[in-house]
CSV table of C-alpha atoms and ligand atoms in Angstrom, one decimal:
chain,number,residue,atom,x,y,z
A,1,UNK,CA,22.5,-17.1,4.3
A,2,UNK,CA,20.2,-19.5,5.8
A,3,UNK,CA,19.2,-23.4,4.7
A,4,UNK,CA,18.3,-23.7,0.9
A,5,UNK,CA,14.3,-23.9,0.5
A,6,UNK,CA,13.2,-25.7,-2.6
A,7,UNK,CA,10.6,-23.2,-3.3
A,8,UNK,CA,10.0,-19.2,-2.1
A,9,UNK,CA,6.7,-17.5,-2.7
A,10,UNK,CA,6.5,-13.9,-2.1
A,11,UNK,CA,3.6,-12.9,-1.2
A,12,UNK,CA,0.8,-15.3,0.6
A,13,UNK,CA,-2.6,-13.9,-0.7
A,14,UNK,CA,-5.2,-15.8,-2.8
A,15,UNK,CA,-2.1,-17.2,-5.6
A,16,UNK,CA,0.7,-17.6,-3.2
A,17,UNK,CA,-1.3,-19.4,-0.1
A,18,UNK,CA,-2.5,-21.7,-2.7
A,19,UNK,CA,1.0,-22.5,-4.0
A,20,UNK,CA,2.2,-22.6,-0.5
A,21,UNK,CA,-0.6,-25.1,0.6
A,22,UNK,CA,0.6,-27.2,-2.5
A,23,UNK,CA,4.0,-27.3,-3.1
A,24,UNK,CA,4.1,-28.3,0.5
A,25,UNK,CA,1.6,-30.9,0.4
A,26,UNK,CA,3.8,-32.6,-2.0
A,27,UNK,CA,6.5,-32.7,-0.4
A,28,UNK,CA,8.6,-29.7,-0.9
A,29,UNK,CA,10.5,-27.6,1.2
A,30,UNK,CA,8.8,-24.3,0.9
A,31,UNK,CA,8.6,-20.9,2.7
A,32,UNK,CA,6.2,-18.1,2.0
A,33,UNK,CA,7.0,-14.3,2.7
A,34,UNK,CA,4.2,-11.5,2.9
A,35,UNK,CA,4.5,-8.1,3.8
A,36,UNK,CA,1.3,-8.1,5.8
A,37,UNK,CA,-0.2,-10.9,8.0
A,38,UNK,CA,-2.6,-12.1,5.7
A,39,UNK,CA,-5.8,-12.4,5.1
A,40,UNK,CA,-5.7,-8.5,4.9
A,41,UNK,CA,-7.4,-5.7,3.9
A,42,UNK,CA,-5.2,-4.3,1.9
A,43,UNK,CA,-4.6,-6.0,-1.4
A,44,UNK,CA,-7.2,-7.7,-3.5
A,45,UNK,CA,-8.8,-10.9,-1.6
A,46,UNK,CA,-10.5,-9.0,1.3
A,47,UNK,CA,-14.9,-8.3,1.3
A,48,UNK,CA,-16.0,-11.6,2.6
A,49,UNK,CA,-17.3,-12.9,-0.7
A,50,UNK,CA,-15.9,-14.2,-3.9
A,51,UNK,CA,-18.2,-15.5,-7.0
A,52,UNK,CA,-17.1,-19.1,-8.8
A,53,UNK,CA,-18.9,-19.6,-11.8
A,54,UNK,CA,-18.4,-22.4,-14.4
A,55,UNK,CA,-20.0,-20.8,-17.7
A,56,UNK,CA,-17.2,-18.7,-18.2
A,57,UNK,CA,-17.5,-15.7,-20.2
A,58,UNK,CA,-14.1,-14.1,-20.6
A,59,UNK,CA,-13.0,-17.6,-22.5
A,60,UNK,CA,-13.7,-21.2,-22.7
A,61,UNK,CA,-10.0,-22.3,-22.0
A,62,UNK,CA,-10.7,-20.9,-18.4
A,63,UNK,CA,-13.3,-23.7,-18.1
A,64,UNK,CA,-10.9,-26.6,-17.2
A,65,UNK,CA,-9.0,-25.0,-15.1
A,66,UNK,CA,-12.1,-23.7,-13.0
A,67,UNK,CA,-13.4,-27.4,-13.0
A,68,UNK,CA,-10.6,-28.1,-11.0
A,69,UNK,CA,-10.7,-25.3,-9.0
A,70,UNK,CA,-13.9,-26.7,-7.7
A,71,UNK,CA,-12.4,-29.7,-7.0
A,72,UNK,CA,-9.4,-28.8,-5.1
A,73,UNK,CA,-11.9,-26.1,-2.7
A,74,UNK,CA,-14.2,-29.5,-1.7
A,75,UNK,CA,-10.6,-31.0,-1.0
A,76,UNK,CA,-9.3,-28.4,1.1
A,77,UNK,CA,-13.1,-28.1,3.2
A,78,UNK,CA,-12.6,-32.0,3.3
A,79,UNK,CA,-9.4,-31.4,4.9
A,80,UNK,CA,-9.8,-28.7,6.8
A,81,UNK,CA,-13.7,-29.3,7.8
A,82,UNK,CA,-14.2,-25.6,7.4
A,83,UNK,CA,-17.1,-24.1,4.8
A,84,UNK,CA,-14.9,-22.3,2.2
A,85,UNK,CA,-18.1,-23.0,-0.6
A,86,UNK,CA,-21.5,-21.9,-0.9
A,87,UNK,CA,-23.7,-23.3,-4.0
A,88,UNK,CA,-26.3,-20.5,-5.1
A,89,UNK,CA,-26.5,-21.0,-8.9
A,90,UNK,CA,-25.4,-18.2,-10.9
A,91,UNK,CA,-27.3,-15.9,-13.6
A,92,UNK,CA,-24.8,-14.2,-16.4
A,93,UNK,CA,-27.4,-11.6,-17.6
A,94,UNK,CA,-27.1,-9.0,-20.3
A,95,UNK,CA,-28.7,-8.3,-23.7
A,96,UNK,CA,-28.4,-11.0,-26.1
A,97,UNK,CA,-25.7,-10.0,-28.3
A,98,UNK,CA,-24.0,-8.6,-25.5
A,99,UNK,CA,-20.2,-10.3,-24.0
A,100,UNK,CA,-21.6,-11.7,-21.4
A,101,UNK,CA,-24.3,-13.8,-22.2
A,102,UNK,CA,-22.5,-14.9,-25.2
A,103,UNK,CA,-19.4,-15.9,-24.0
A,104,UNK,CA,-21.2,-17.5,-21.3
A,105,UNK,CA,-23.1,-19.6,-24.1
A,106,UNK,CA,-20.3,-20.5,-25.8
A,107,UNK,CA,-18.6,-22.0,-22.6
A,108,UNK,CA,-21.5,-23.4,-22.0
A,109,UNK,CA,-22.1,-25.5,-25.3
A,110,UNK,CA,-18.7,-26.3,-26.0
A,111,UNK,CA,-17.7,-27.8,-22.4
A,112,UNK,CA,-21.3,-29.2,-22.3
A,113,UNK,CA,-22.2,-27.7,-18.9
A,114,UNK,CA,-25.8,-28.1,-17.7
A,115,UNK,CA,-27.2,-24.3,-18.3
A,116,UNK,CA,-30.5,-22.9,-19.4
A,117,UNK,CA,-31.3,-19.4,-21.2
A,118,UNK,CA,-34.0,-17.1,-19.0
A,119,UNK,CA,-36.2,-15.0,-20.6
A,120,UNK,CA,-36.2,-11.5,-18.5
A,121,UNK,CA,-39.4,-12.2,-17.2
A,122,UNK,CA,-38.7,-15.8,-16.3
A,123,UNK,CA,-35.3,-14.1,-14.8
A,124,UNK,CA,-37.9,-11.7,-12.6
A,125,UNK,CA,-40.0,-14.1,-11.7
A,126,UNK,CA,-37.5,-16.6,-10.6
A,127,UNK,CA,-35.2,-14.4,-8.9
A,128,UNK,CA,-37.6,-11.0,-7.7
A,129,UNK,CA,-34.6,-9.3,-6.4
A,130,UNK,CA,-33.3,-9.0,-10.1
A,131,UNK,CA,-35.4,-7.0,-12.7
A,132,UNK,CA,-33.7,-7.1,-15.7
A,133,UNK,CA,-35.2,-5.3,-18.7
A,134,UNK,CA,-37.1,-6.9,-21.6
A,135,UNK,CA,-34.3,-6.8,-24.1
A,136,UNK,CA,-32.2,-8.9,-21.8
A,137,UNK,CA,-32.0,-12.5,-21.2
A,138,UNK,CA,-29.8,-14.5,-18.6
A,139,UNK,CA,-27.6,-17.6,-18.9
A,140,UNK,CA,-28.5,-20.0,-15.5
A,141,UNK,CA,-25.6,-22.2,-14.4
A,142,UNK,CA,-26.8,-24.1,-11.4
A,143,UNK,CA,-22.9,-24.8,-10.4
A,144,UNK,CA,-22.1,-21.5,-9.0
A,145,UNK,CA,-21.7,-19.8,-6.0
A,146,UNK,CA,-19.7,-17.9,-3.1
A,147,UNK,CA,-16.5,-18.6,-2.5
A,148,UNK,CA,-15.4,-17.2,1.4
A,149,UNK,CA,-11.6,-15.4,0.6
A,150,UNK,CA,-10.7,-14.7,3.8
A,151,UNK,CA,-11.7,-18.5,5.0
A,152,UNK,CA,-9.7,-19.6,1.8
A,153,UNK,CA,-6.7,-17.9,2.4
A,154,UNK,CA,-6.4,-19.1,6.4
A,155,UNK,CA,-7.2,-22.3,5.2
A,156,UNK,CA,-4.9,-22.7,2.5
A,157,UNK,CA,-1.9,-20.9,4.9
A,158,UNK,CA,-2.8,-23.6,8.0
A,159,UNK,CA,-2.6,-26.0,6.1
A,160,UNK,CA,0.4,-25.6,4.1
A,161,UNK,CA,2.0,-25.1,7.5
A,162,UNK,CA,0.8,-28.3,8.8
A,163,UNK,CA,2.6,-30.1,5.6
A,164,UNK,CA,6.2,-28.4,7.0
A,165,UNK,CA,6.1,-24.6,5.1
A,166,UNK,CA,8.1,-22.2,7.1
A,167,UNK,CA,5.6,-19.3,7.0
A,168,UNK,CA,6.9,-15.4,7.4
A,169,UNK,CA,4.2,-12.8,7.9
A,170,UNK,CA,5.1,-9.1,8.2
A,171,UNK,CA,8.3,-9.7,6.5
A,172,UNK,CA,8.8,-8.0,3.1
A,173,UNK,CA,10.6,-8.6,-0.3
A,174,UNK,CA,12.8,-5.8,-0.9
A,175,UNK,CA,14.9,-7.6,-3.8
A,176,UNK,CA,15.7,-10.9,-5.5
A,177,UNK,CA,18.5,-12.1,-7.4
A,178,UNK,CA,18.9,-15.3,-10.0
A,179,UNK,CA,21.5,-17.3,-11.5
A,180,UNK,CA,22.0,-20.6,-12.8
A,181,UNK,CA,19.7,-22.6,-10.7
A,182,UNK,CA,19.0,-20.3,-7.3
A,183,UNK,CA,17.3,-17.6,-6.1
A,184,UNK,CA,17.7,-15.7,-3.8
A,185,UNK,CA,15.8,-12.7,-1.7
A,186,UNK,CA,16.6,-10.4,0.3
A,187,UNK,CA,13.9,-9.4,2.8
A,188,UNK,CA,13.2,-6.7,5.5
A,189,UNK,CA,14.4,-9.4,8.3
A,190,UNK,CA,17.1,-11.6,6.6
A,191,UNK,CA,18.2,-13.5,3.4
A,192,UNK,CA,17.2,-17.0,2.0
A,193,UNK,CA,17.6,-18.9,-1.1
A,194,UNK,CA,15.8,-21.7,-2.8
A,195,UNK,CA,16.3,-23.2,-6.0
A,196,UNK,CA,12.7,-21.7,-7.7
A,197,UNK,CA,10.8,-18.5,-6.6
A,198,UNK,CA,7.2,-17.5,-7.2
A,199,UNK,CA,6.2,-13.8,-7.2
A,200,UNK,CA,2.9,-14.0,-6.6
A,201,UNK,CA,2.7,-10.4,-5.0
A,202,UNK,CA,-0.5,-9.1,-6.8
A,203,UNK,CA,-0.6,-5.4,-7.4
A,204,UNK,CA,3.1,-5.2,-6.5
A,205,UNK,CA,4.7,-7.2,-8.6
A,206,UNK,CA,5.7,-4.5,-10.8
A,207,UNK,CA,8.2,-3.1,-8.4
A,208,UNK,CA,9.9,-6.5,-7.9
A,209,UNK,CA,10.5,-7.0,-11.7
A,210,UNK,CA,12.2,-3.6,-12.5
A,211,UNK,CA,13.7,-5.2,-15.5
A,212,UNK,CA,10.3,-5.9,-17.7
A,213,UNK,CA,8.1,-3.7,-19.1
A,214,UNK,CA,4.8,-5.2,-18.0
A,215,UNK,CA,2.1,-2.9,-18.5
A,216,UNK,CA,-0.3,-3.8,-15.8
A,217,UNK,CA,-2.7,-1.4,-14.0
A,218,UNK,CA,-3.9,-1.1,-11.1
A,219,UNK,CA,-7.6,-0.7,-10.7
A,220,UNK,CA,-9.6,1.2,-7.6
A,221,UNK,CA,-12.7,-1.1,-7.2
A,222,UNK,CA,-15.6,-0.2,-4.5
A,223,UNK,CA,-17.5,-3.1,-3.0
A,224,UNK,CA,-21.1,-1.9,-1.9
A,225,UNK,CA,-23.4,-3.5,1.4
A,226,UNK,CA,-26.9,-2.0,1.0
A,227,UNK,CA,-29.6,-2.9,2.9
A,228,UNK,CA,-32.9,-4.3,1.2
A,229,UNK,CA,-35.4,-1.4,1.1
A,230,UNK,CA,-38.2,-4.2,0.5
A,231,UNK,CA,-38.9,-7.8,0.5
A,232,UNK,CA,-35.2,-8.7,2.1
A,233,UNK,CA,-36.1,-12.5,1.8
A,234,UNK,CA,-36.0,-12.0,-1.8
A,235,UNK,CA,-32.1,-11.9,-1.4
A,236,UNK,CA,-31.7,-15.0,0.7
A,237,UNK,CA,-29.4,-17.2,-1.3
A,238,UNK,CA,-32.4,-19.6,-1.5
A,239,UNK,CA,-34.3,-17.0,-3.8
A,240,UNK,CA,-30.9,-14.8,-5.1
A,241,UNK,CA,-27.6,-16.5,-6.9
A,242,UNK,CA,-25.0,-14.7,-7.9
A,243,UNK,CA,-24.9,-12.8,-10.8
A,244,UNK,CA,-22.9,-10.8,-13.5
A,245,UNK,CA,-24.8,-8.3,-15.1
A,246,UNK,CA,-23.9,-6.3,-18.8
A,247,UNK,CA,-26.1,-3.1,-18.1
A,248,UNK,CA,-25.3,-1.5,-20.7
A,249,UNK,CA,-22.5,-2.7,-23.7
A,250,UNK,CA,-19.3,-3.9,-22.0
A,251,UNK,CA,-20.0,-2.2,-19.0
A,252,UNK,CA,-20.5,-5.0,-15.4
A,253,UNK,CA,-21.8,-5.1,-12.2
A,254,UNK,CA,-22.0,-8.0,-10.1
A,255,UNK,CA,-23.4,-8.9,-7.2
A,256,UNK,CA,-24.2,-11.7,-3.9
A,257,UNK,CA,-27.5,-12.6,-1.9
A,258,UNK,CA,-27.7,-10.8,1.5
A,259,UNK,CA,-25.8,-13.3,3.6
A,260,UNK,CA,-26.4,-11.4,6.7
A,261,UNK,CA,-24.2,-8.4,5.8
A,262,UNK,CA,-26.5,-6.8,3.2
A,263,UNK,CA,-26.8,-6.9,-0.6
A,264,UNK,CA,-23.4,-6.7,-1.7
A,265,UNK,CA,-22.7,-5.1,-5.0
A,266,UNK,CA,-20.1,-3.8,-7.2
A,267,UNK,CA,-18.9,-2.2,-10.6
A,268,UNK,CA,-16.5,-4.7,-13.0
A,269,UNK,CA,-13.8,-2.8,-14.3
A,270,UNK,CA,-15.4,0.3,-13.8
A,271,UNK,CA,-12.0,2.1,-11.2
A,272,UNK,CA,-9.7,4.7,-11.4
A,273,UNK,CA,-5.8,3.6,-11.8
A,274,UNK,CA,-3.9,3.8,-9.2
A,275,UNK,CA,-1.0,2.3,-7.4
A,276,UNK,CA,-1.3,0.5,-4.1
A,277,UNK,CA,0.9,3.2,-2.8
A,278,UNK,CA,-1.3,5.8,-3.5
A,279,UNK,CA,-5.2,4.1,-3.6
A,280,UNK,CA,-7.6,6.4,-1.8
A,281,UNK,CA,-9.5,4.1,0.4
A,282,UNK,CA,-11.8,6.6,1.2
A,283,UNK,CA,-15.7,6.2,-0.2
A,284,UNK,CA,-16.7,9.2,-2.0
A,285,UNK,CA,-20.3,10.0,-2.7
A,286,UNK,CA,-20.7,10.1,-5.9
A,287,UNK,CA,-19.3,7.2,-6.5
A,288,UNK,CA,-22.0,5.5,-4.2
A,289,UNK,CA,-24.8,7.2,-6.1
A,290,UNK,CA,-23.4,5.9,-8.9
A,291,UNK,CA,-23.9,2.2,-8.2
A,292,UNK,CA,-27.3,3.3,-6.5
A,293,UNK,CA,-28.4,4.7,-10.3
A,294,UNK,CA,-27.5,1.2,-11.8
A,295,UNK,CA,-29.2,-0.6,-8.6
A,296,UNK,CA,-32.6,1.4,-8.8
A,297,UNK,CA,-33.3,0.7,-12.4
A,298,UNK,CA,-32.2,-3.1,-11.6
A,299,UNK,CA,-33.0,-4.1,-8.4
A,300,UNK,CA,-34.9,-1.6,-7.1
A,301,UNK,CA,-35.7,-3.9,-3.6
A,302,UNK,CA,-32.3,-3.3,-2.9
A,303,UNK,CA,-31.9,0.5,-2.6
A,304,UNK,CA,-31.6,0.9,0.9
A,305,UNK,CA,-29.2,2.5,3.6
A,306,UNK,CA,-25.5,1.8,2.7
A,307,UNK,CA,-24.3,-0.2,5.6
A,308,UNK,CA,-20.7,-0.4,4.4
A,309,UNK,CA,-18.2,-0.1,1.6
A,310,UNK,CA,-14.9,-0.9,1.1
A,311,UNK,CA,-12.0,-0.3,-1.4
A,312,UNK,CA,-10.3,-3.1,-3.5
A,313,UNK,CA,-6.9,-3.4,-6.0
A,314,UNK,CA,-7.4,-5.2,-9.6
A,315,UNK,CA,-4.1,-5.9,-11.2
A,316,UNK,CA,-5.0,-5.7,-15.0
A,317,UNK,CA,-3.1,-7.1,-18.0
A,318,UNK,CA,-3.7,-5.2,-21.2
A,319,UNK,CA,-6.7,-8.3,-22.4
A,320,UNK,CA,-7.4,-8.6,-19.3
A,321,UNK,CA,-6.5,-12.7,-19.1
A,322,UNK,CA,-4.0,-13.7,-16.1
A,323,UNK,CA,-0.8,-13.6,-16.2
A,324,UNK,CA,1.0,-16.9,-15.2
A,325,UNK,CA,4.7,-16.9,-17.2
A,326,UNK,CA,8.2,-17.9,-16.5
A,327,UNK,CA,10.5,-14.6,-15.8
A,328,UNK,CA,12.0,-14.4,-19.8
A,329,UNK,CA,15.6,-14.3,-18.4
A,330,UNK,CA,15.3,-16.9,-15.2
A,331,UNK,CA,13.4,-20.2,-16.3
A,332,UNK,CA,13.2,-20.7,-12.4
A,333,UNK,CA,11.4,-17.7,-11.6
A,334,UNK,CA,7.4,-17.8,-12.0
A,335,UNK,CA,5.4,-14.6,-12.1
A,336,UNK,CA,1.5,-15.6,-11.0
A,337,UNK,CA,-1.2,-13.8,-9.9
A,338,UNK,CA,-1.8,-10.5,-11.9
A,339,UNK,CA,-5.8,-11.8,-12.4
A,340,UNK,CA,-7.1,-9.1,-13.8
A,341,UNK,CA,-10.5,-8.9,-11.5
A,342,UNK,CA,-11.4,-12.5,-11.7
A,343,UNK,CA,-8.5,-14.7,-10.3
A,344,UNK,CA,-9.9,-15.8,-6.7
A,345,UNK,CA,-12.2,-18.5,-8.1
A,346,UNK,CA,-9.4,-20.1,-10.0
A,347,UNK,CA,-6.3,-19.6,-6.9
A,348,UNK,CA,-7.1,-23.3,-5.6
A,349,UNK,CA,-5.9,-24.6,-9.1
A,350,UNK,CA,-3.8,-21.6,-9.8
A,351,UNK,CA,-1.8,-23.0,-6.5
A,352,UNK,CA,-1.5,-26.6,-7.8
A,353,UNK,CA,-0.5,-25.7,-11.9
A,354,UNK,CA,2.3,-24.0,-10.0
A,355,UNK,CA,3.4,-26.9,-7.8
A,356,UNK,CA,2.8,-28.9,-11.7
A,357,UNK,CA,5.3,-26.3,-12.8
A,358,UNK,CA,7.5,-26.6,-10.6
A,359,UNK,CA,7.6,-29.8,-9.6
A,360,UNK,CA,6.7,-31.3,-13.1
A,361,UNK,CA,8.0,-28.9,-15.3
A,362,UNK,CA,4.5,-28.9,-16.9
A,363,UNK,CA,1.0,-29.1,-16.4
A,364,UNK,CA,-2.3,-30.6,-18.3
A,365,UNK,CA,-4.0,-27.6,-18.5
A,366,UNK,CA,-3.8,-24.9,-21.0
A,367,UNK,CA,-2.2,-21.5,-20.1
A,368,UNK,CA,-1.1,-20.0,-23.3
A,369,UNK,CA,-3.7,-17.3,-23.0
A,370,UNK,CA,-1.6,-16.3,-20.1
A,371,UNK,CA,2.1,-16.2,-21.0
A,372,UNK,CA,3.0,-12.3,-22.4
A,373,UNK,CA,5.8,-12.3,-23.7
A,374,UNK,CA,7.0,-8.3,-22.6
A,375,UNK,CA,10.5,-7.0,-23.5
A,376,UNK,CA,13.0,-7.0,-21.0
A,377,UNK,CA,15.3,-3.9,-20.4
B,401,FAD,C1,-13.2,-5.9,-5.3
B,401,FAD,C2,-12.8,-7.2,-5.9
B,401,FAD,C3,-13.7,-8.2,-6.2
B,401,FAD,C4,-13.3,-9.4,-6.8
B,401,FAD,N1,-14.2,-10.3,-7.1
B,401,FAD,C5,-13.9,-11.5,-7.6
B,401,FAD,C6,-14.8,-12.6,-7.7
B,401,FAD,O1,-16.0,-12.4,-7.4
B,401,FAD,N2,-14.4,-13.8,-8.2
B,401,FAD,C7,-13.1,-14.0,-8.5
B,401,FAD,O2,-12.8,-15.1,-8.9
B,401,FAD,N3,-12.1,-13.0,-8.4
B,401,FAD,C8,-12.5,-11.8,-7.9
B,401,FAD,N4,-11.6,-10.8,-7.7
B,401,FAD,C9,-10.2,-11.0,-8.1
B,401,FAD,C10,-9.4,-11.8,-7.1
B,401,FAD,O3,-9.9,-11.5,-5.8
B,401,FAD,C11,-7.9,-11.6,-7.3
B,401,FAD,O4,-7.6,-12.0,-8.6
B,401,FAD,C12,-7.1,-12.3,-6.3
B,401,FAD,O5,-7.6,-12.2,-5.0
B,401,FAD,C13,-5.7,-11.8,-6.4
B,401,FAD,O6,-4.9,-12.6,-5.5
B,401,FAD,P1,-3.3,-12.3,-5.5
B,401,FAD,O7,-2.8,-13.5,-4.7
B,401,FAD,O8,-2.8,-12.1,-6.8
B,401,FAD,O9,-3.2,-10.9,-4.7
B,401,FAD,P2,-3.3,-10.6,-3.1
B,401,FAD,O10,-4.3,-11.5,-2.5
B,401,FAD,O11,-3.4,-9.2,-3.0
B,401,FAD,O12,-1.9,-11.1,-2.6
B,401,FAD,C14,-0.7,-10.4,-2.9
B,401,FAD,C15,0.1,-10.5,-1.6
B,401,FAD,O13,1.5,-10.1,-1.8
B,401,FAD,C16,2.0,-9.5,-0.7
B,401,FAD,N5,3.1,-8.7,-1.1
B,401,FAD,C17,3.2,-7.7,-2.0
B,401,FAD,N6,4.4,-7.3,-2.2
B,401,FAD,C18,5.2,-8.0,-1.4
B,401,FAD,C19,6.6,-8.0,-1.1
B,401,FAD,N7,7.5,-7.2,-1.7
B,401,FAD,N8,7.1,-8.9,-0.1
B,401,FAD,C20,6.2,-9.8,0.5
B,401,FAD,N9,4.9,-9.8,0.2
B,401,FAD,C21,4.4,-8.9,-0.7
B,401,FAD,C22,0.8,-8.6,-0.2
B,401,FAD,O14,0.9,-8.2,1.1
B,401,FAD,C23,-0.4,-9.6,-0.5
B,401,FAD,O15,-0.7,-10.3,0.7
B,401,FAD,C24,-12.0,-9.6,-7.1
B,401,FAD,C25,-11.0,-8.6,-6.8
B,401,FAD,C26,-11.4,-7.5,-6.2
B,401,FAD,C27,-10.3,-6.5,-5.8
């Protein structure tokens, strides 16, 4: 058995490079395990593009905590003078009664954000790409934008290495072990030990905690490029912002200007469960006509050739909020990053509640919306 780390984090995607990047910036003597060598393509924070919005629909607790998510990205570009953020505004659209714009609102009014309510015309003649239906209306919040995942994660990695992590790529978790005050791992290379661990493994976290019954899923999602069939400069980011769209009742798409690559697009919990064992990574037809049927009602510009697709793992909880909780049996294990398909924006401030955590024993921000308290076996 090796030196005793202060921290391990398994896994070194969006959650885990965060808390690598800040558990070692303060200090702490940290290493960070990952299967693969990331950024990769095979988990969930792959497909060039991320959205960060501050009017945030799901719930207004998340507002906060995405406030300083912001802050904490214009840090890291400060330090690292690399773009990681792109401002474009965002539009939450959907009928008026409908999740999204009113959850949206809410966030809005009650954190006071600067936002203003679009009639669909005003929506289609603002934004010409976007051609929402009369019975729909849009929430503008001029704060968000793009957030580059790939970028982030390097970033966040290089620079938790420059603070003194001990970084190990390509080197899997096979099993842990707690007791009073230590963990340890054993991995597909060696063993180490540290007195707090951090699973933040994303849509294999499951098979690391054999001893809960979490009921997460995992969720197949397809990201679509199409090229503009018309007017492609109405999807520069100067004329197109983000957006997240209720097309019909509780069913999402979401979508990015053309930033070179083609319109991106994609469904919001709209997968098949799978595993990331068995995902088929494969684009099937119908699916793609499927998005197309959504995309020619909506943004008819935009039905074009498809000039690439790729496949994607959500890691849902049951209400589909995150999942940021102290193991039930080990105090010193902390399970973070099952984000139910809306985690990247937040992994900058994700990273530092964890160093709070860890380092503090607590944290000003409120994450009782994300403890479950599952039964143990
Ligand atoms: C298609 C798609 C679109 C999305 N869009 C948005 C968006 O616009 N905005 C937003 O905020 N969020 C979005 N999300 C959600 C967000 O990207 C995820 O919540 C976030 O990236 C998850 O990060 P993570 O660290 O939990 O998982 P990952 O980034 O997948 O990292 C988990 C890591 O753990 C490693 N690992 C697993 N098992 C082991 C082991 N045993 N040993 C060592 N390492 C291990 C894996 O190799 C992997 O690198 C989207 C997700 C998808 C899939």
């Amino acid at each position: 058995m090796s030196e005793k780390y202060d921290v391990i984090i398994v896994g070194l995607g969006a959650m885990g490079s965060a808390a690598c990047y800040h558990l070692a910036r303060r200090g702490k003597k940290v290493l960070g395990l990952d299967r693969f060598s990331p950024p990769h393509t095979l988990g969930s924070s792959h497909g060039q593009t991320r959205i960060i919005r501050e009017a945030y629909f799901e719930h207004p607790v998340y507002v906060p905590l995405v406030q300083h998510a912001y802050e904490l990205w214009a840090d890291l570009e400060r330090e690292s003078g690399r773009r990681l953020f792109v401002q474009t505004g965002g539009l939450m659209i959907g009928r008026p009664e409908g999740v999204v714009v009113g959850g949206a609102k809410q966030s809005a009014v009650e954190h006071r954000l600067q936002h203003e309510i679009l009639s669909a015309a005003e929506v289609r003649r603002r934004f010409p790409a976007l051609q929402p239906t009369d019975d729909m209306v849009a929430v503008w919040e001029p704060r968000a934008g793009i957030l580059f995942p790939e970028a982030c994660v390097e970033t966040h990695l290089a620079h938790a290495k420059r603070h003194g992590a001990d970084i190990h790529v390509n080197e899997a978790v096979t099993r842990w072990e707690a007791d009073a005050g230590t963990a340890r791992v054993v991995t597909s290379r060696g063993q180490f030990q540290a007195s707090r661990l951090v699973l933040a493994c994303g849509s294999w976290v499951t098979a690391l905690l054999p001893d809960l019954s979490i009921p997460l899923t995992i969720e197949r999602q397809v990201l679509y490029w199409f090229e503009a069939k018309r007017a492609p400069e109405n999807f520069h980011s100067d004329r197109c912002p983000i957006y997240l769209w209720e097309h019909e009742p509780e069913r999402f798409f979401y979508g990015f200007p053309d930033l070179g690559e083609g319109v991106k697009v994609a469904g919001h919990h709209e997968g098949r469960v799978t595993s990331p064992e068995a995902i088929d990574r494969e684009i099937h037809a119908d699916e793609t006509e499927a998005m197309r049927r959504i995309i020619r009602k909506l943004m008819p510009d935009a039905d074009g050739p498809l000039r690439s697709a790729v496949v994607c793992m959500y890691t849902n909880t049951p209400d589909h909020h995150f999942l940021i909780d102290s193991h039930p049996r080990y105090p010193q294990v902390l399970i973070a990053s099952p984000c139910s398909g809306h985690g990247f924006k937040f992994s900058s401030a994700i990273g530092s509640v964890l160093a709070d955590l860890l380092t503090e024993g607590k944290t000003r921000f409120e994450l009782s919306l994300f403890r479950h308290r599952w039964p143990v076996s």
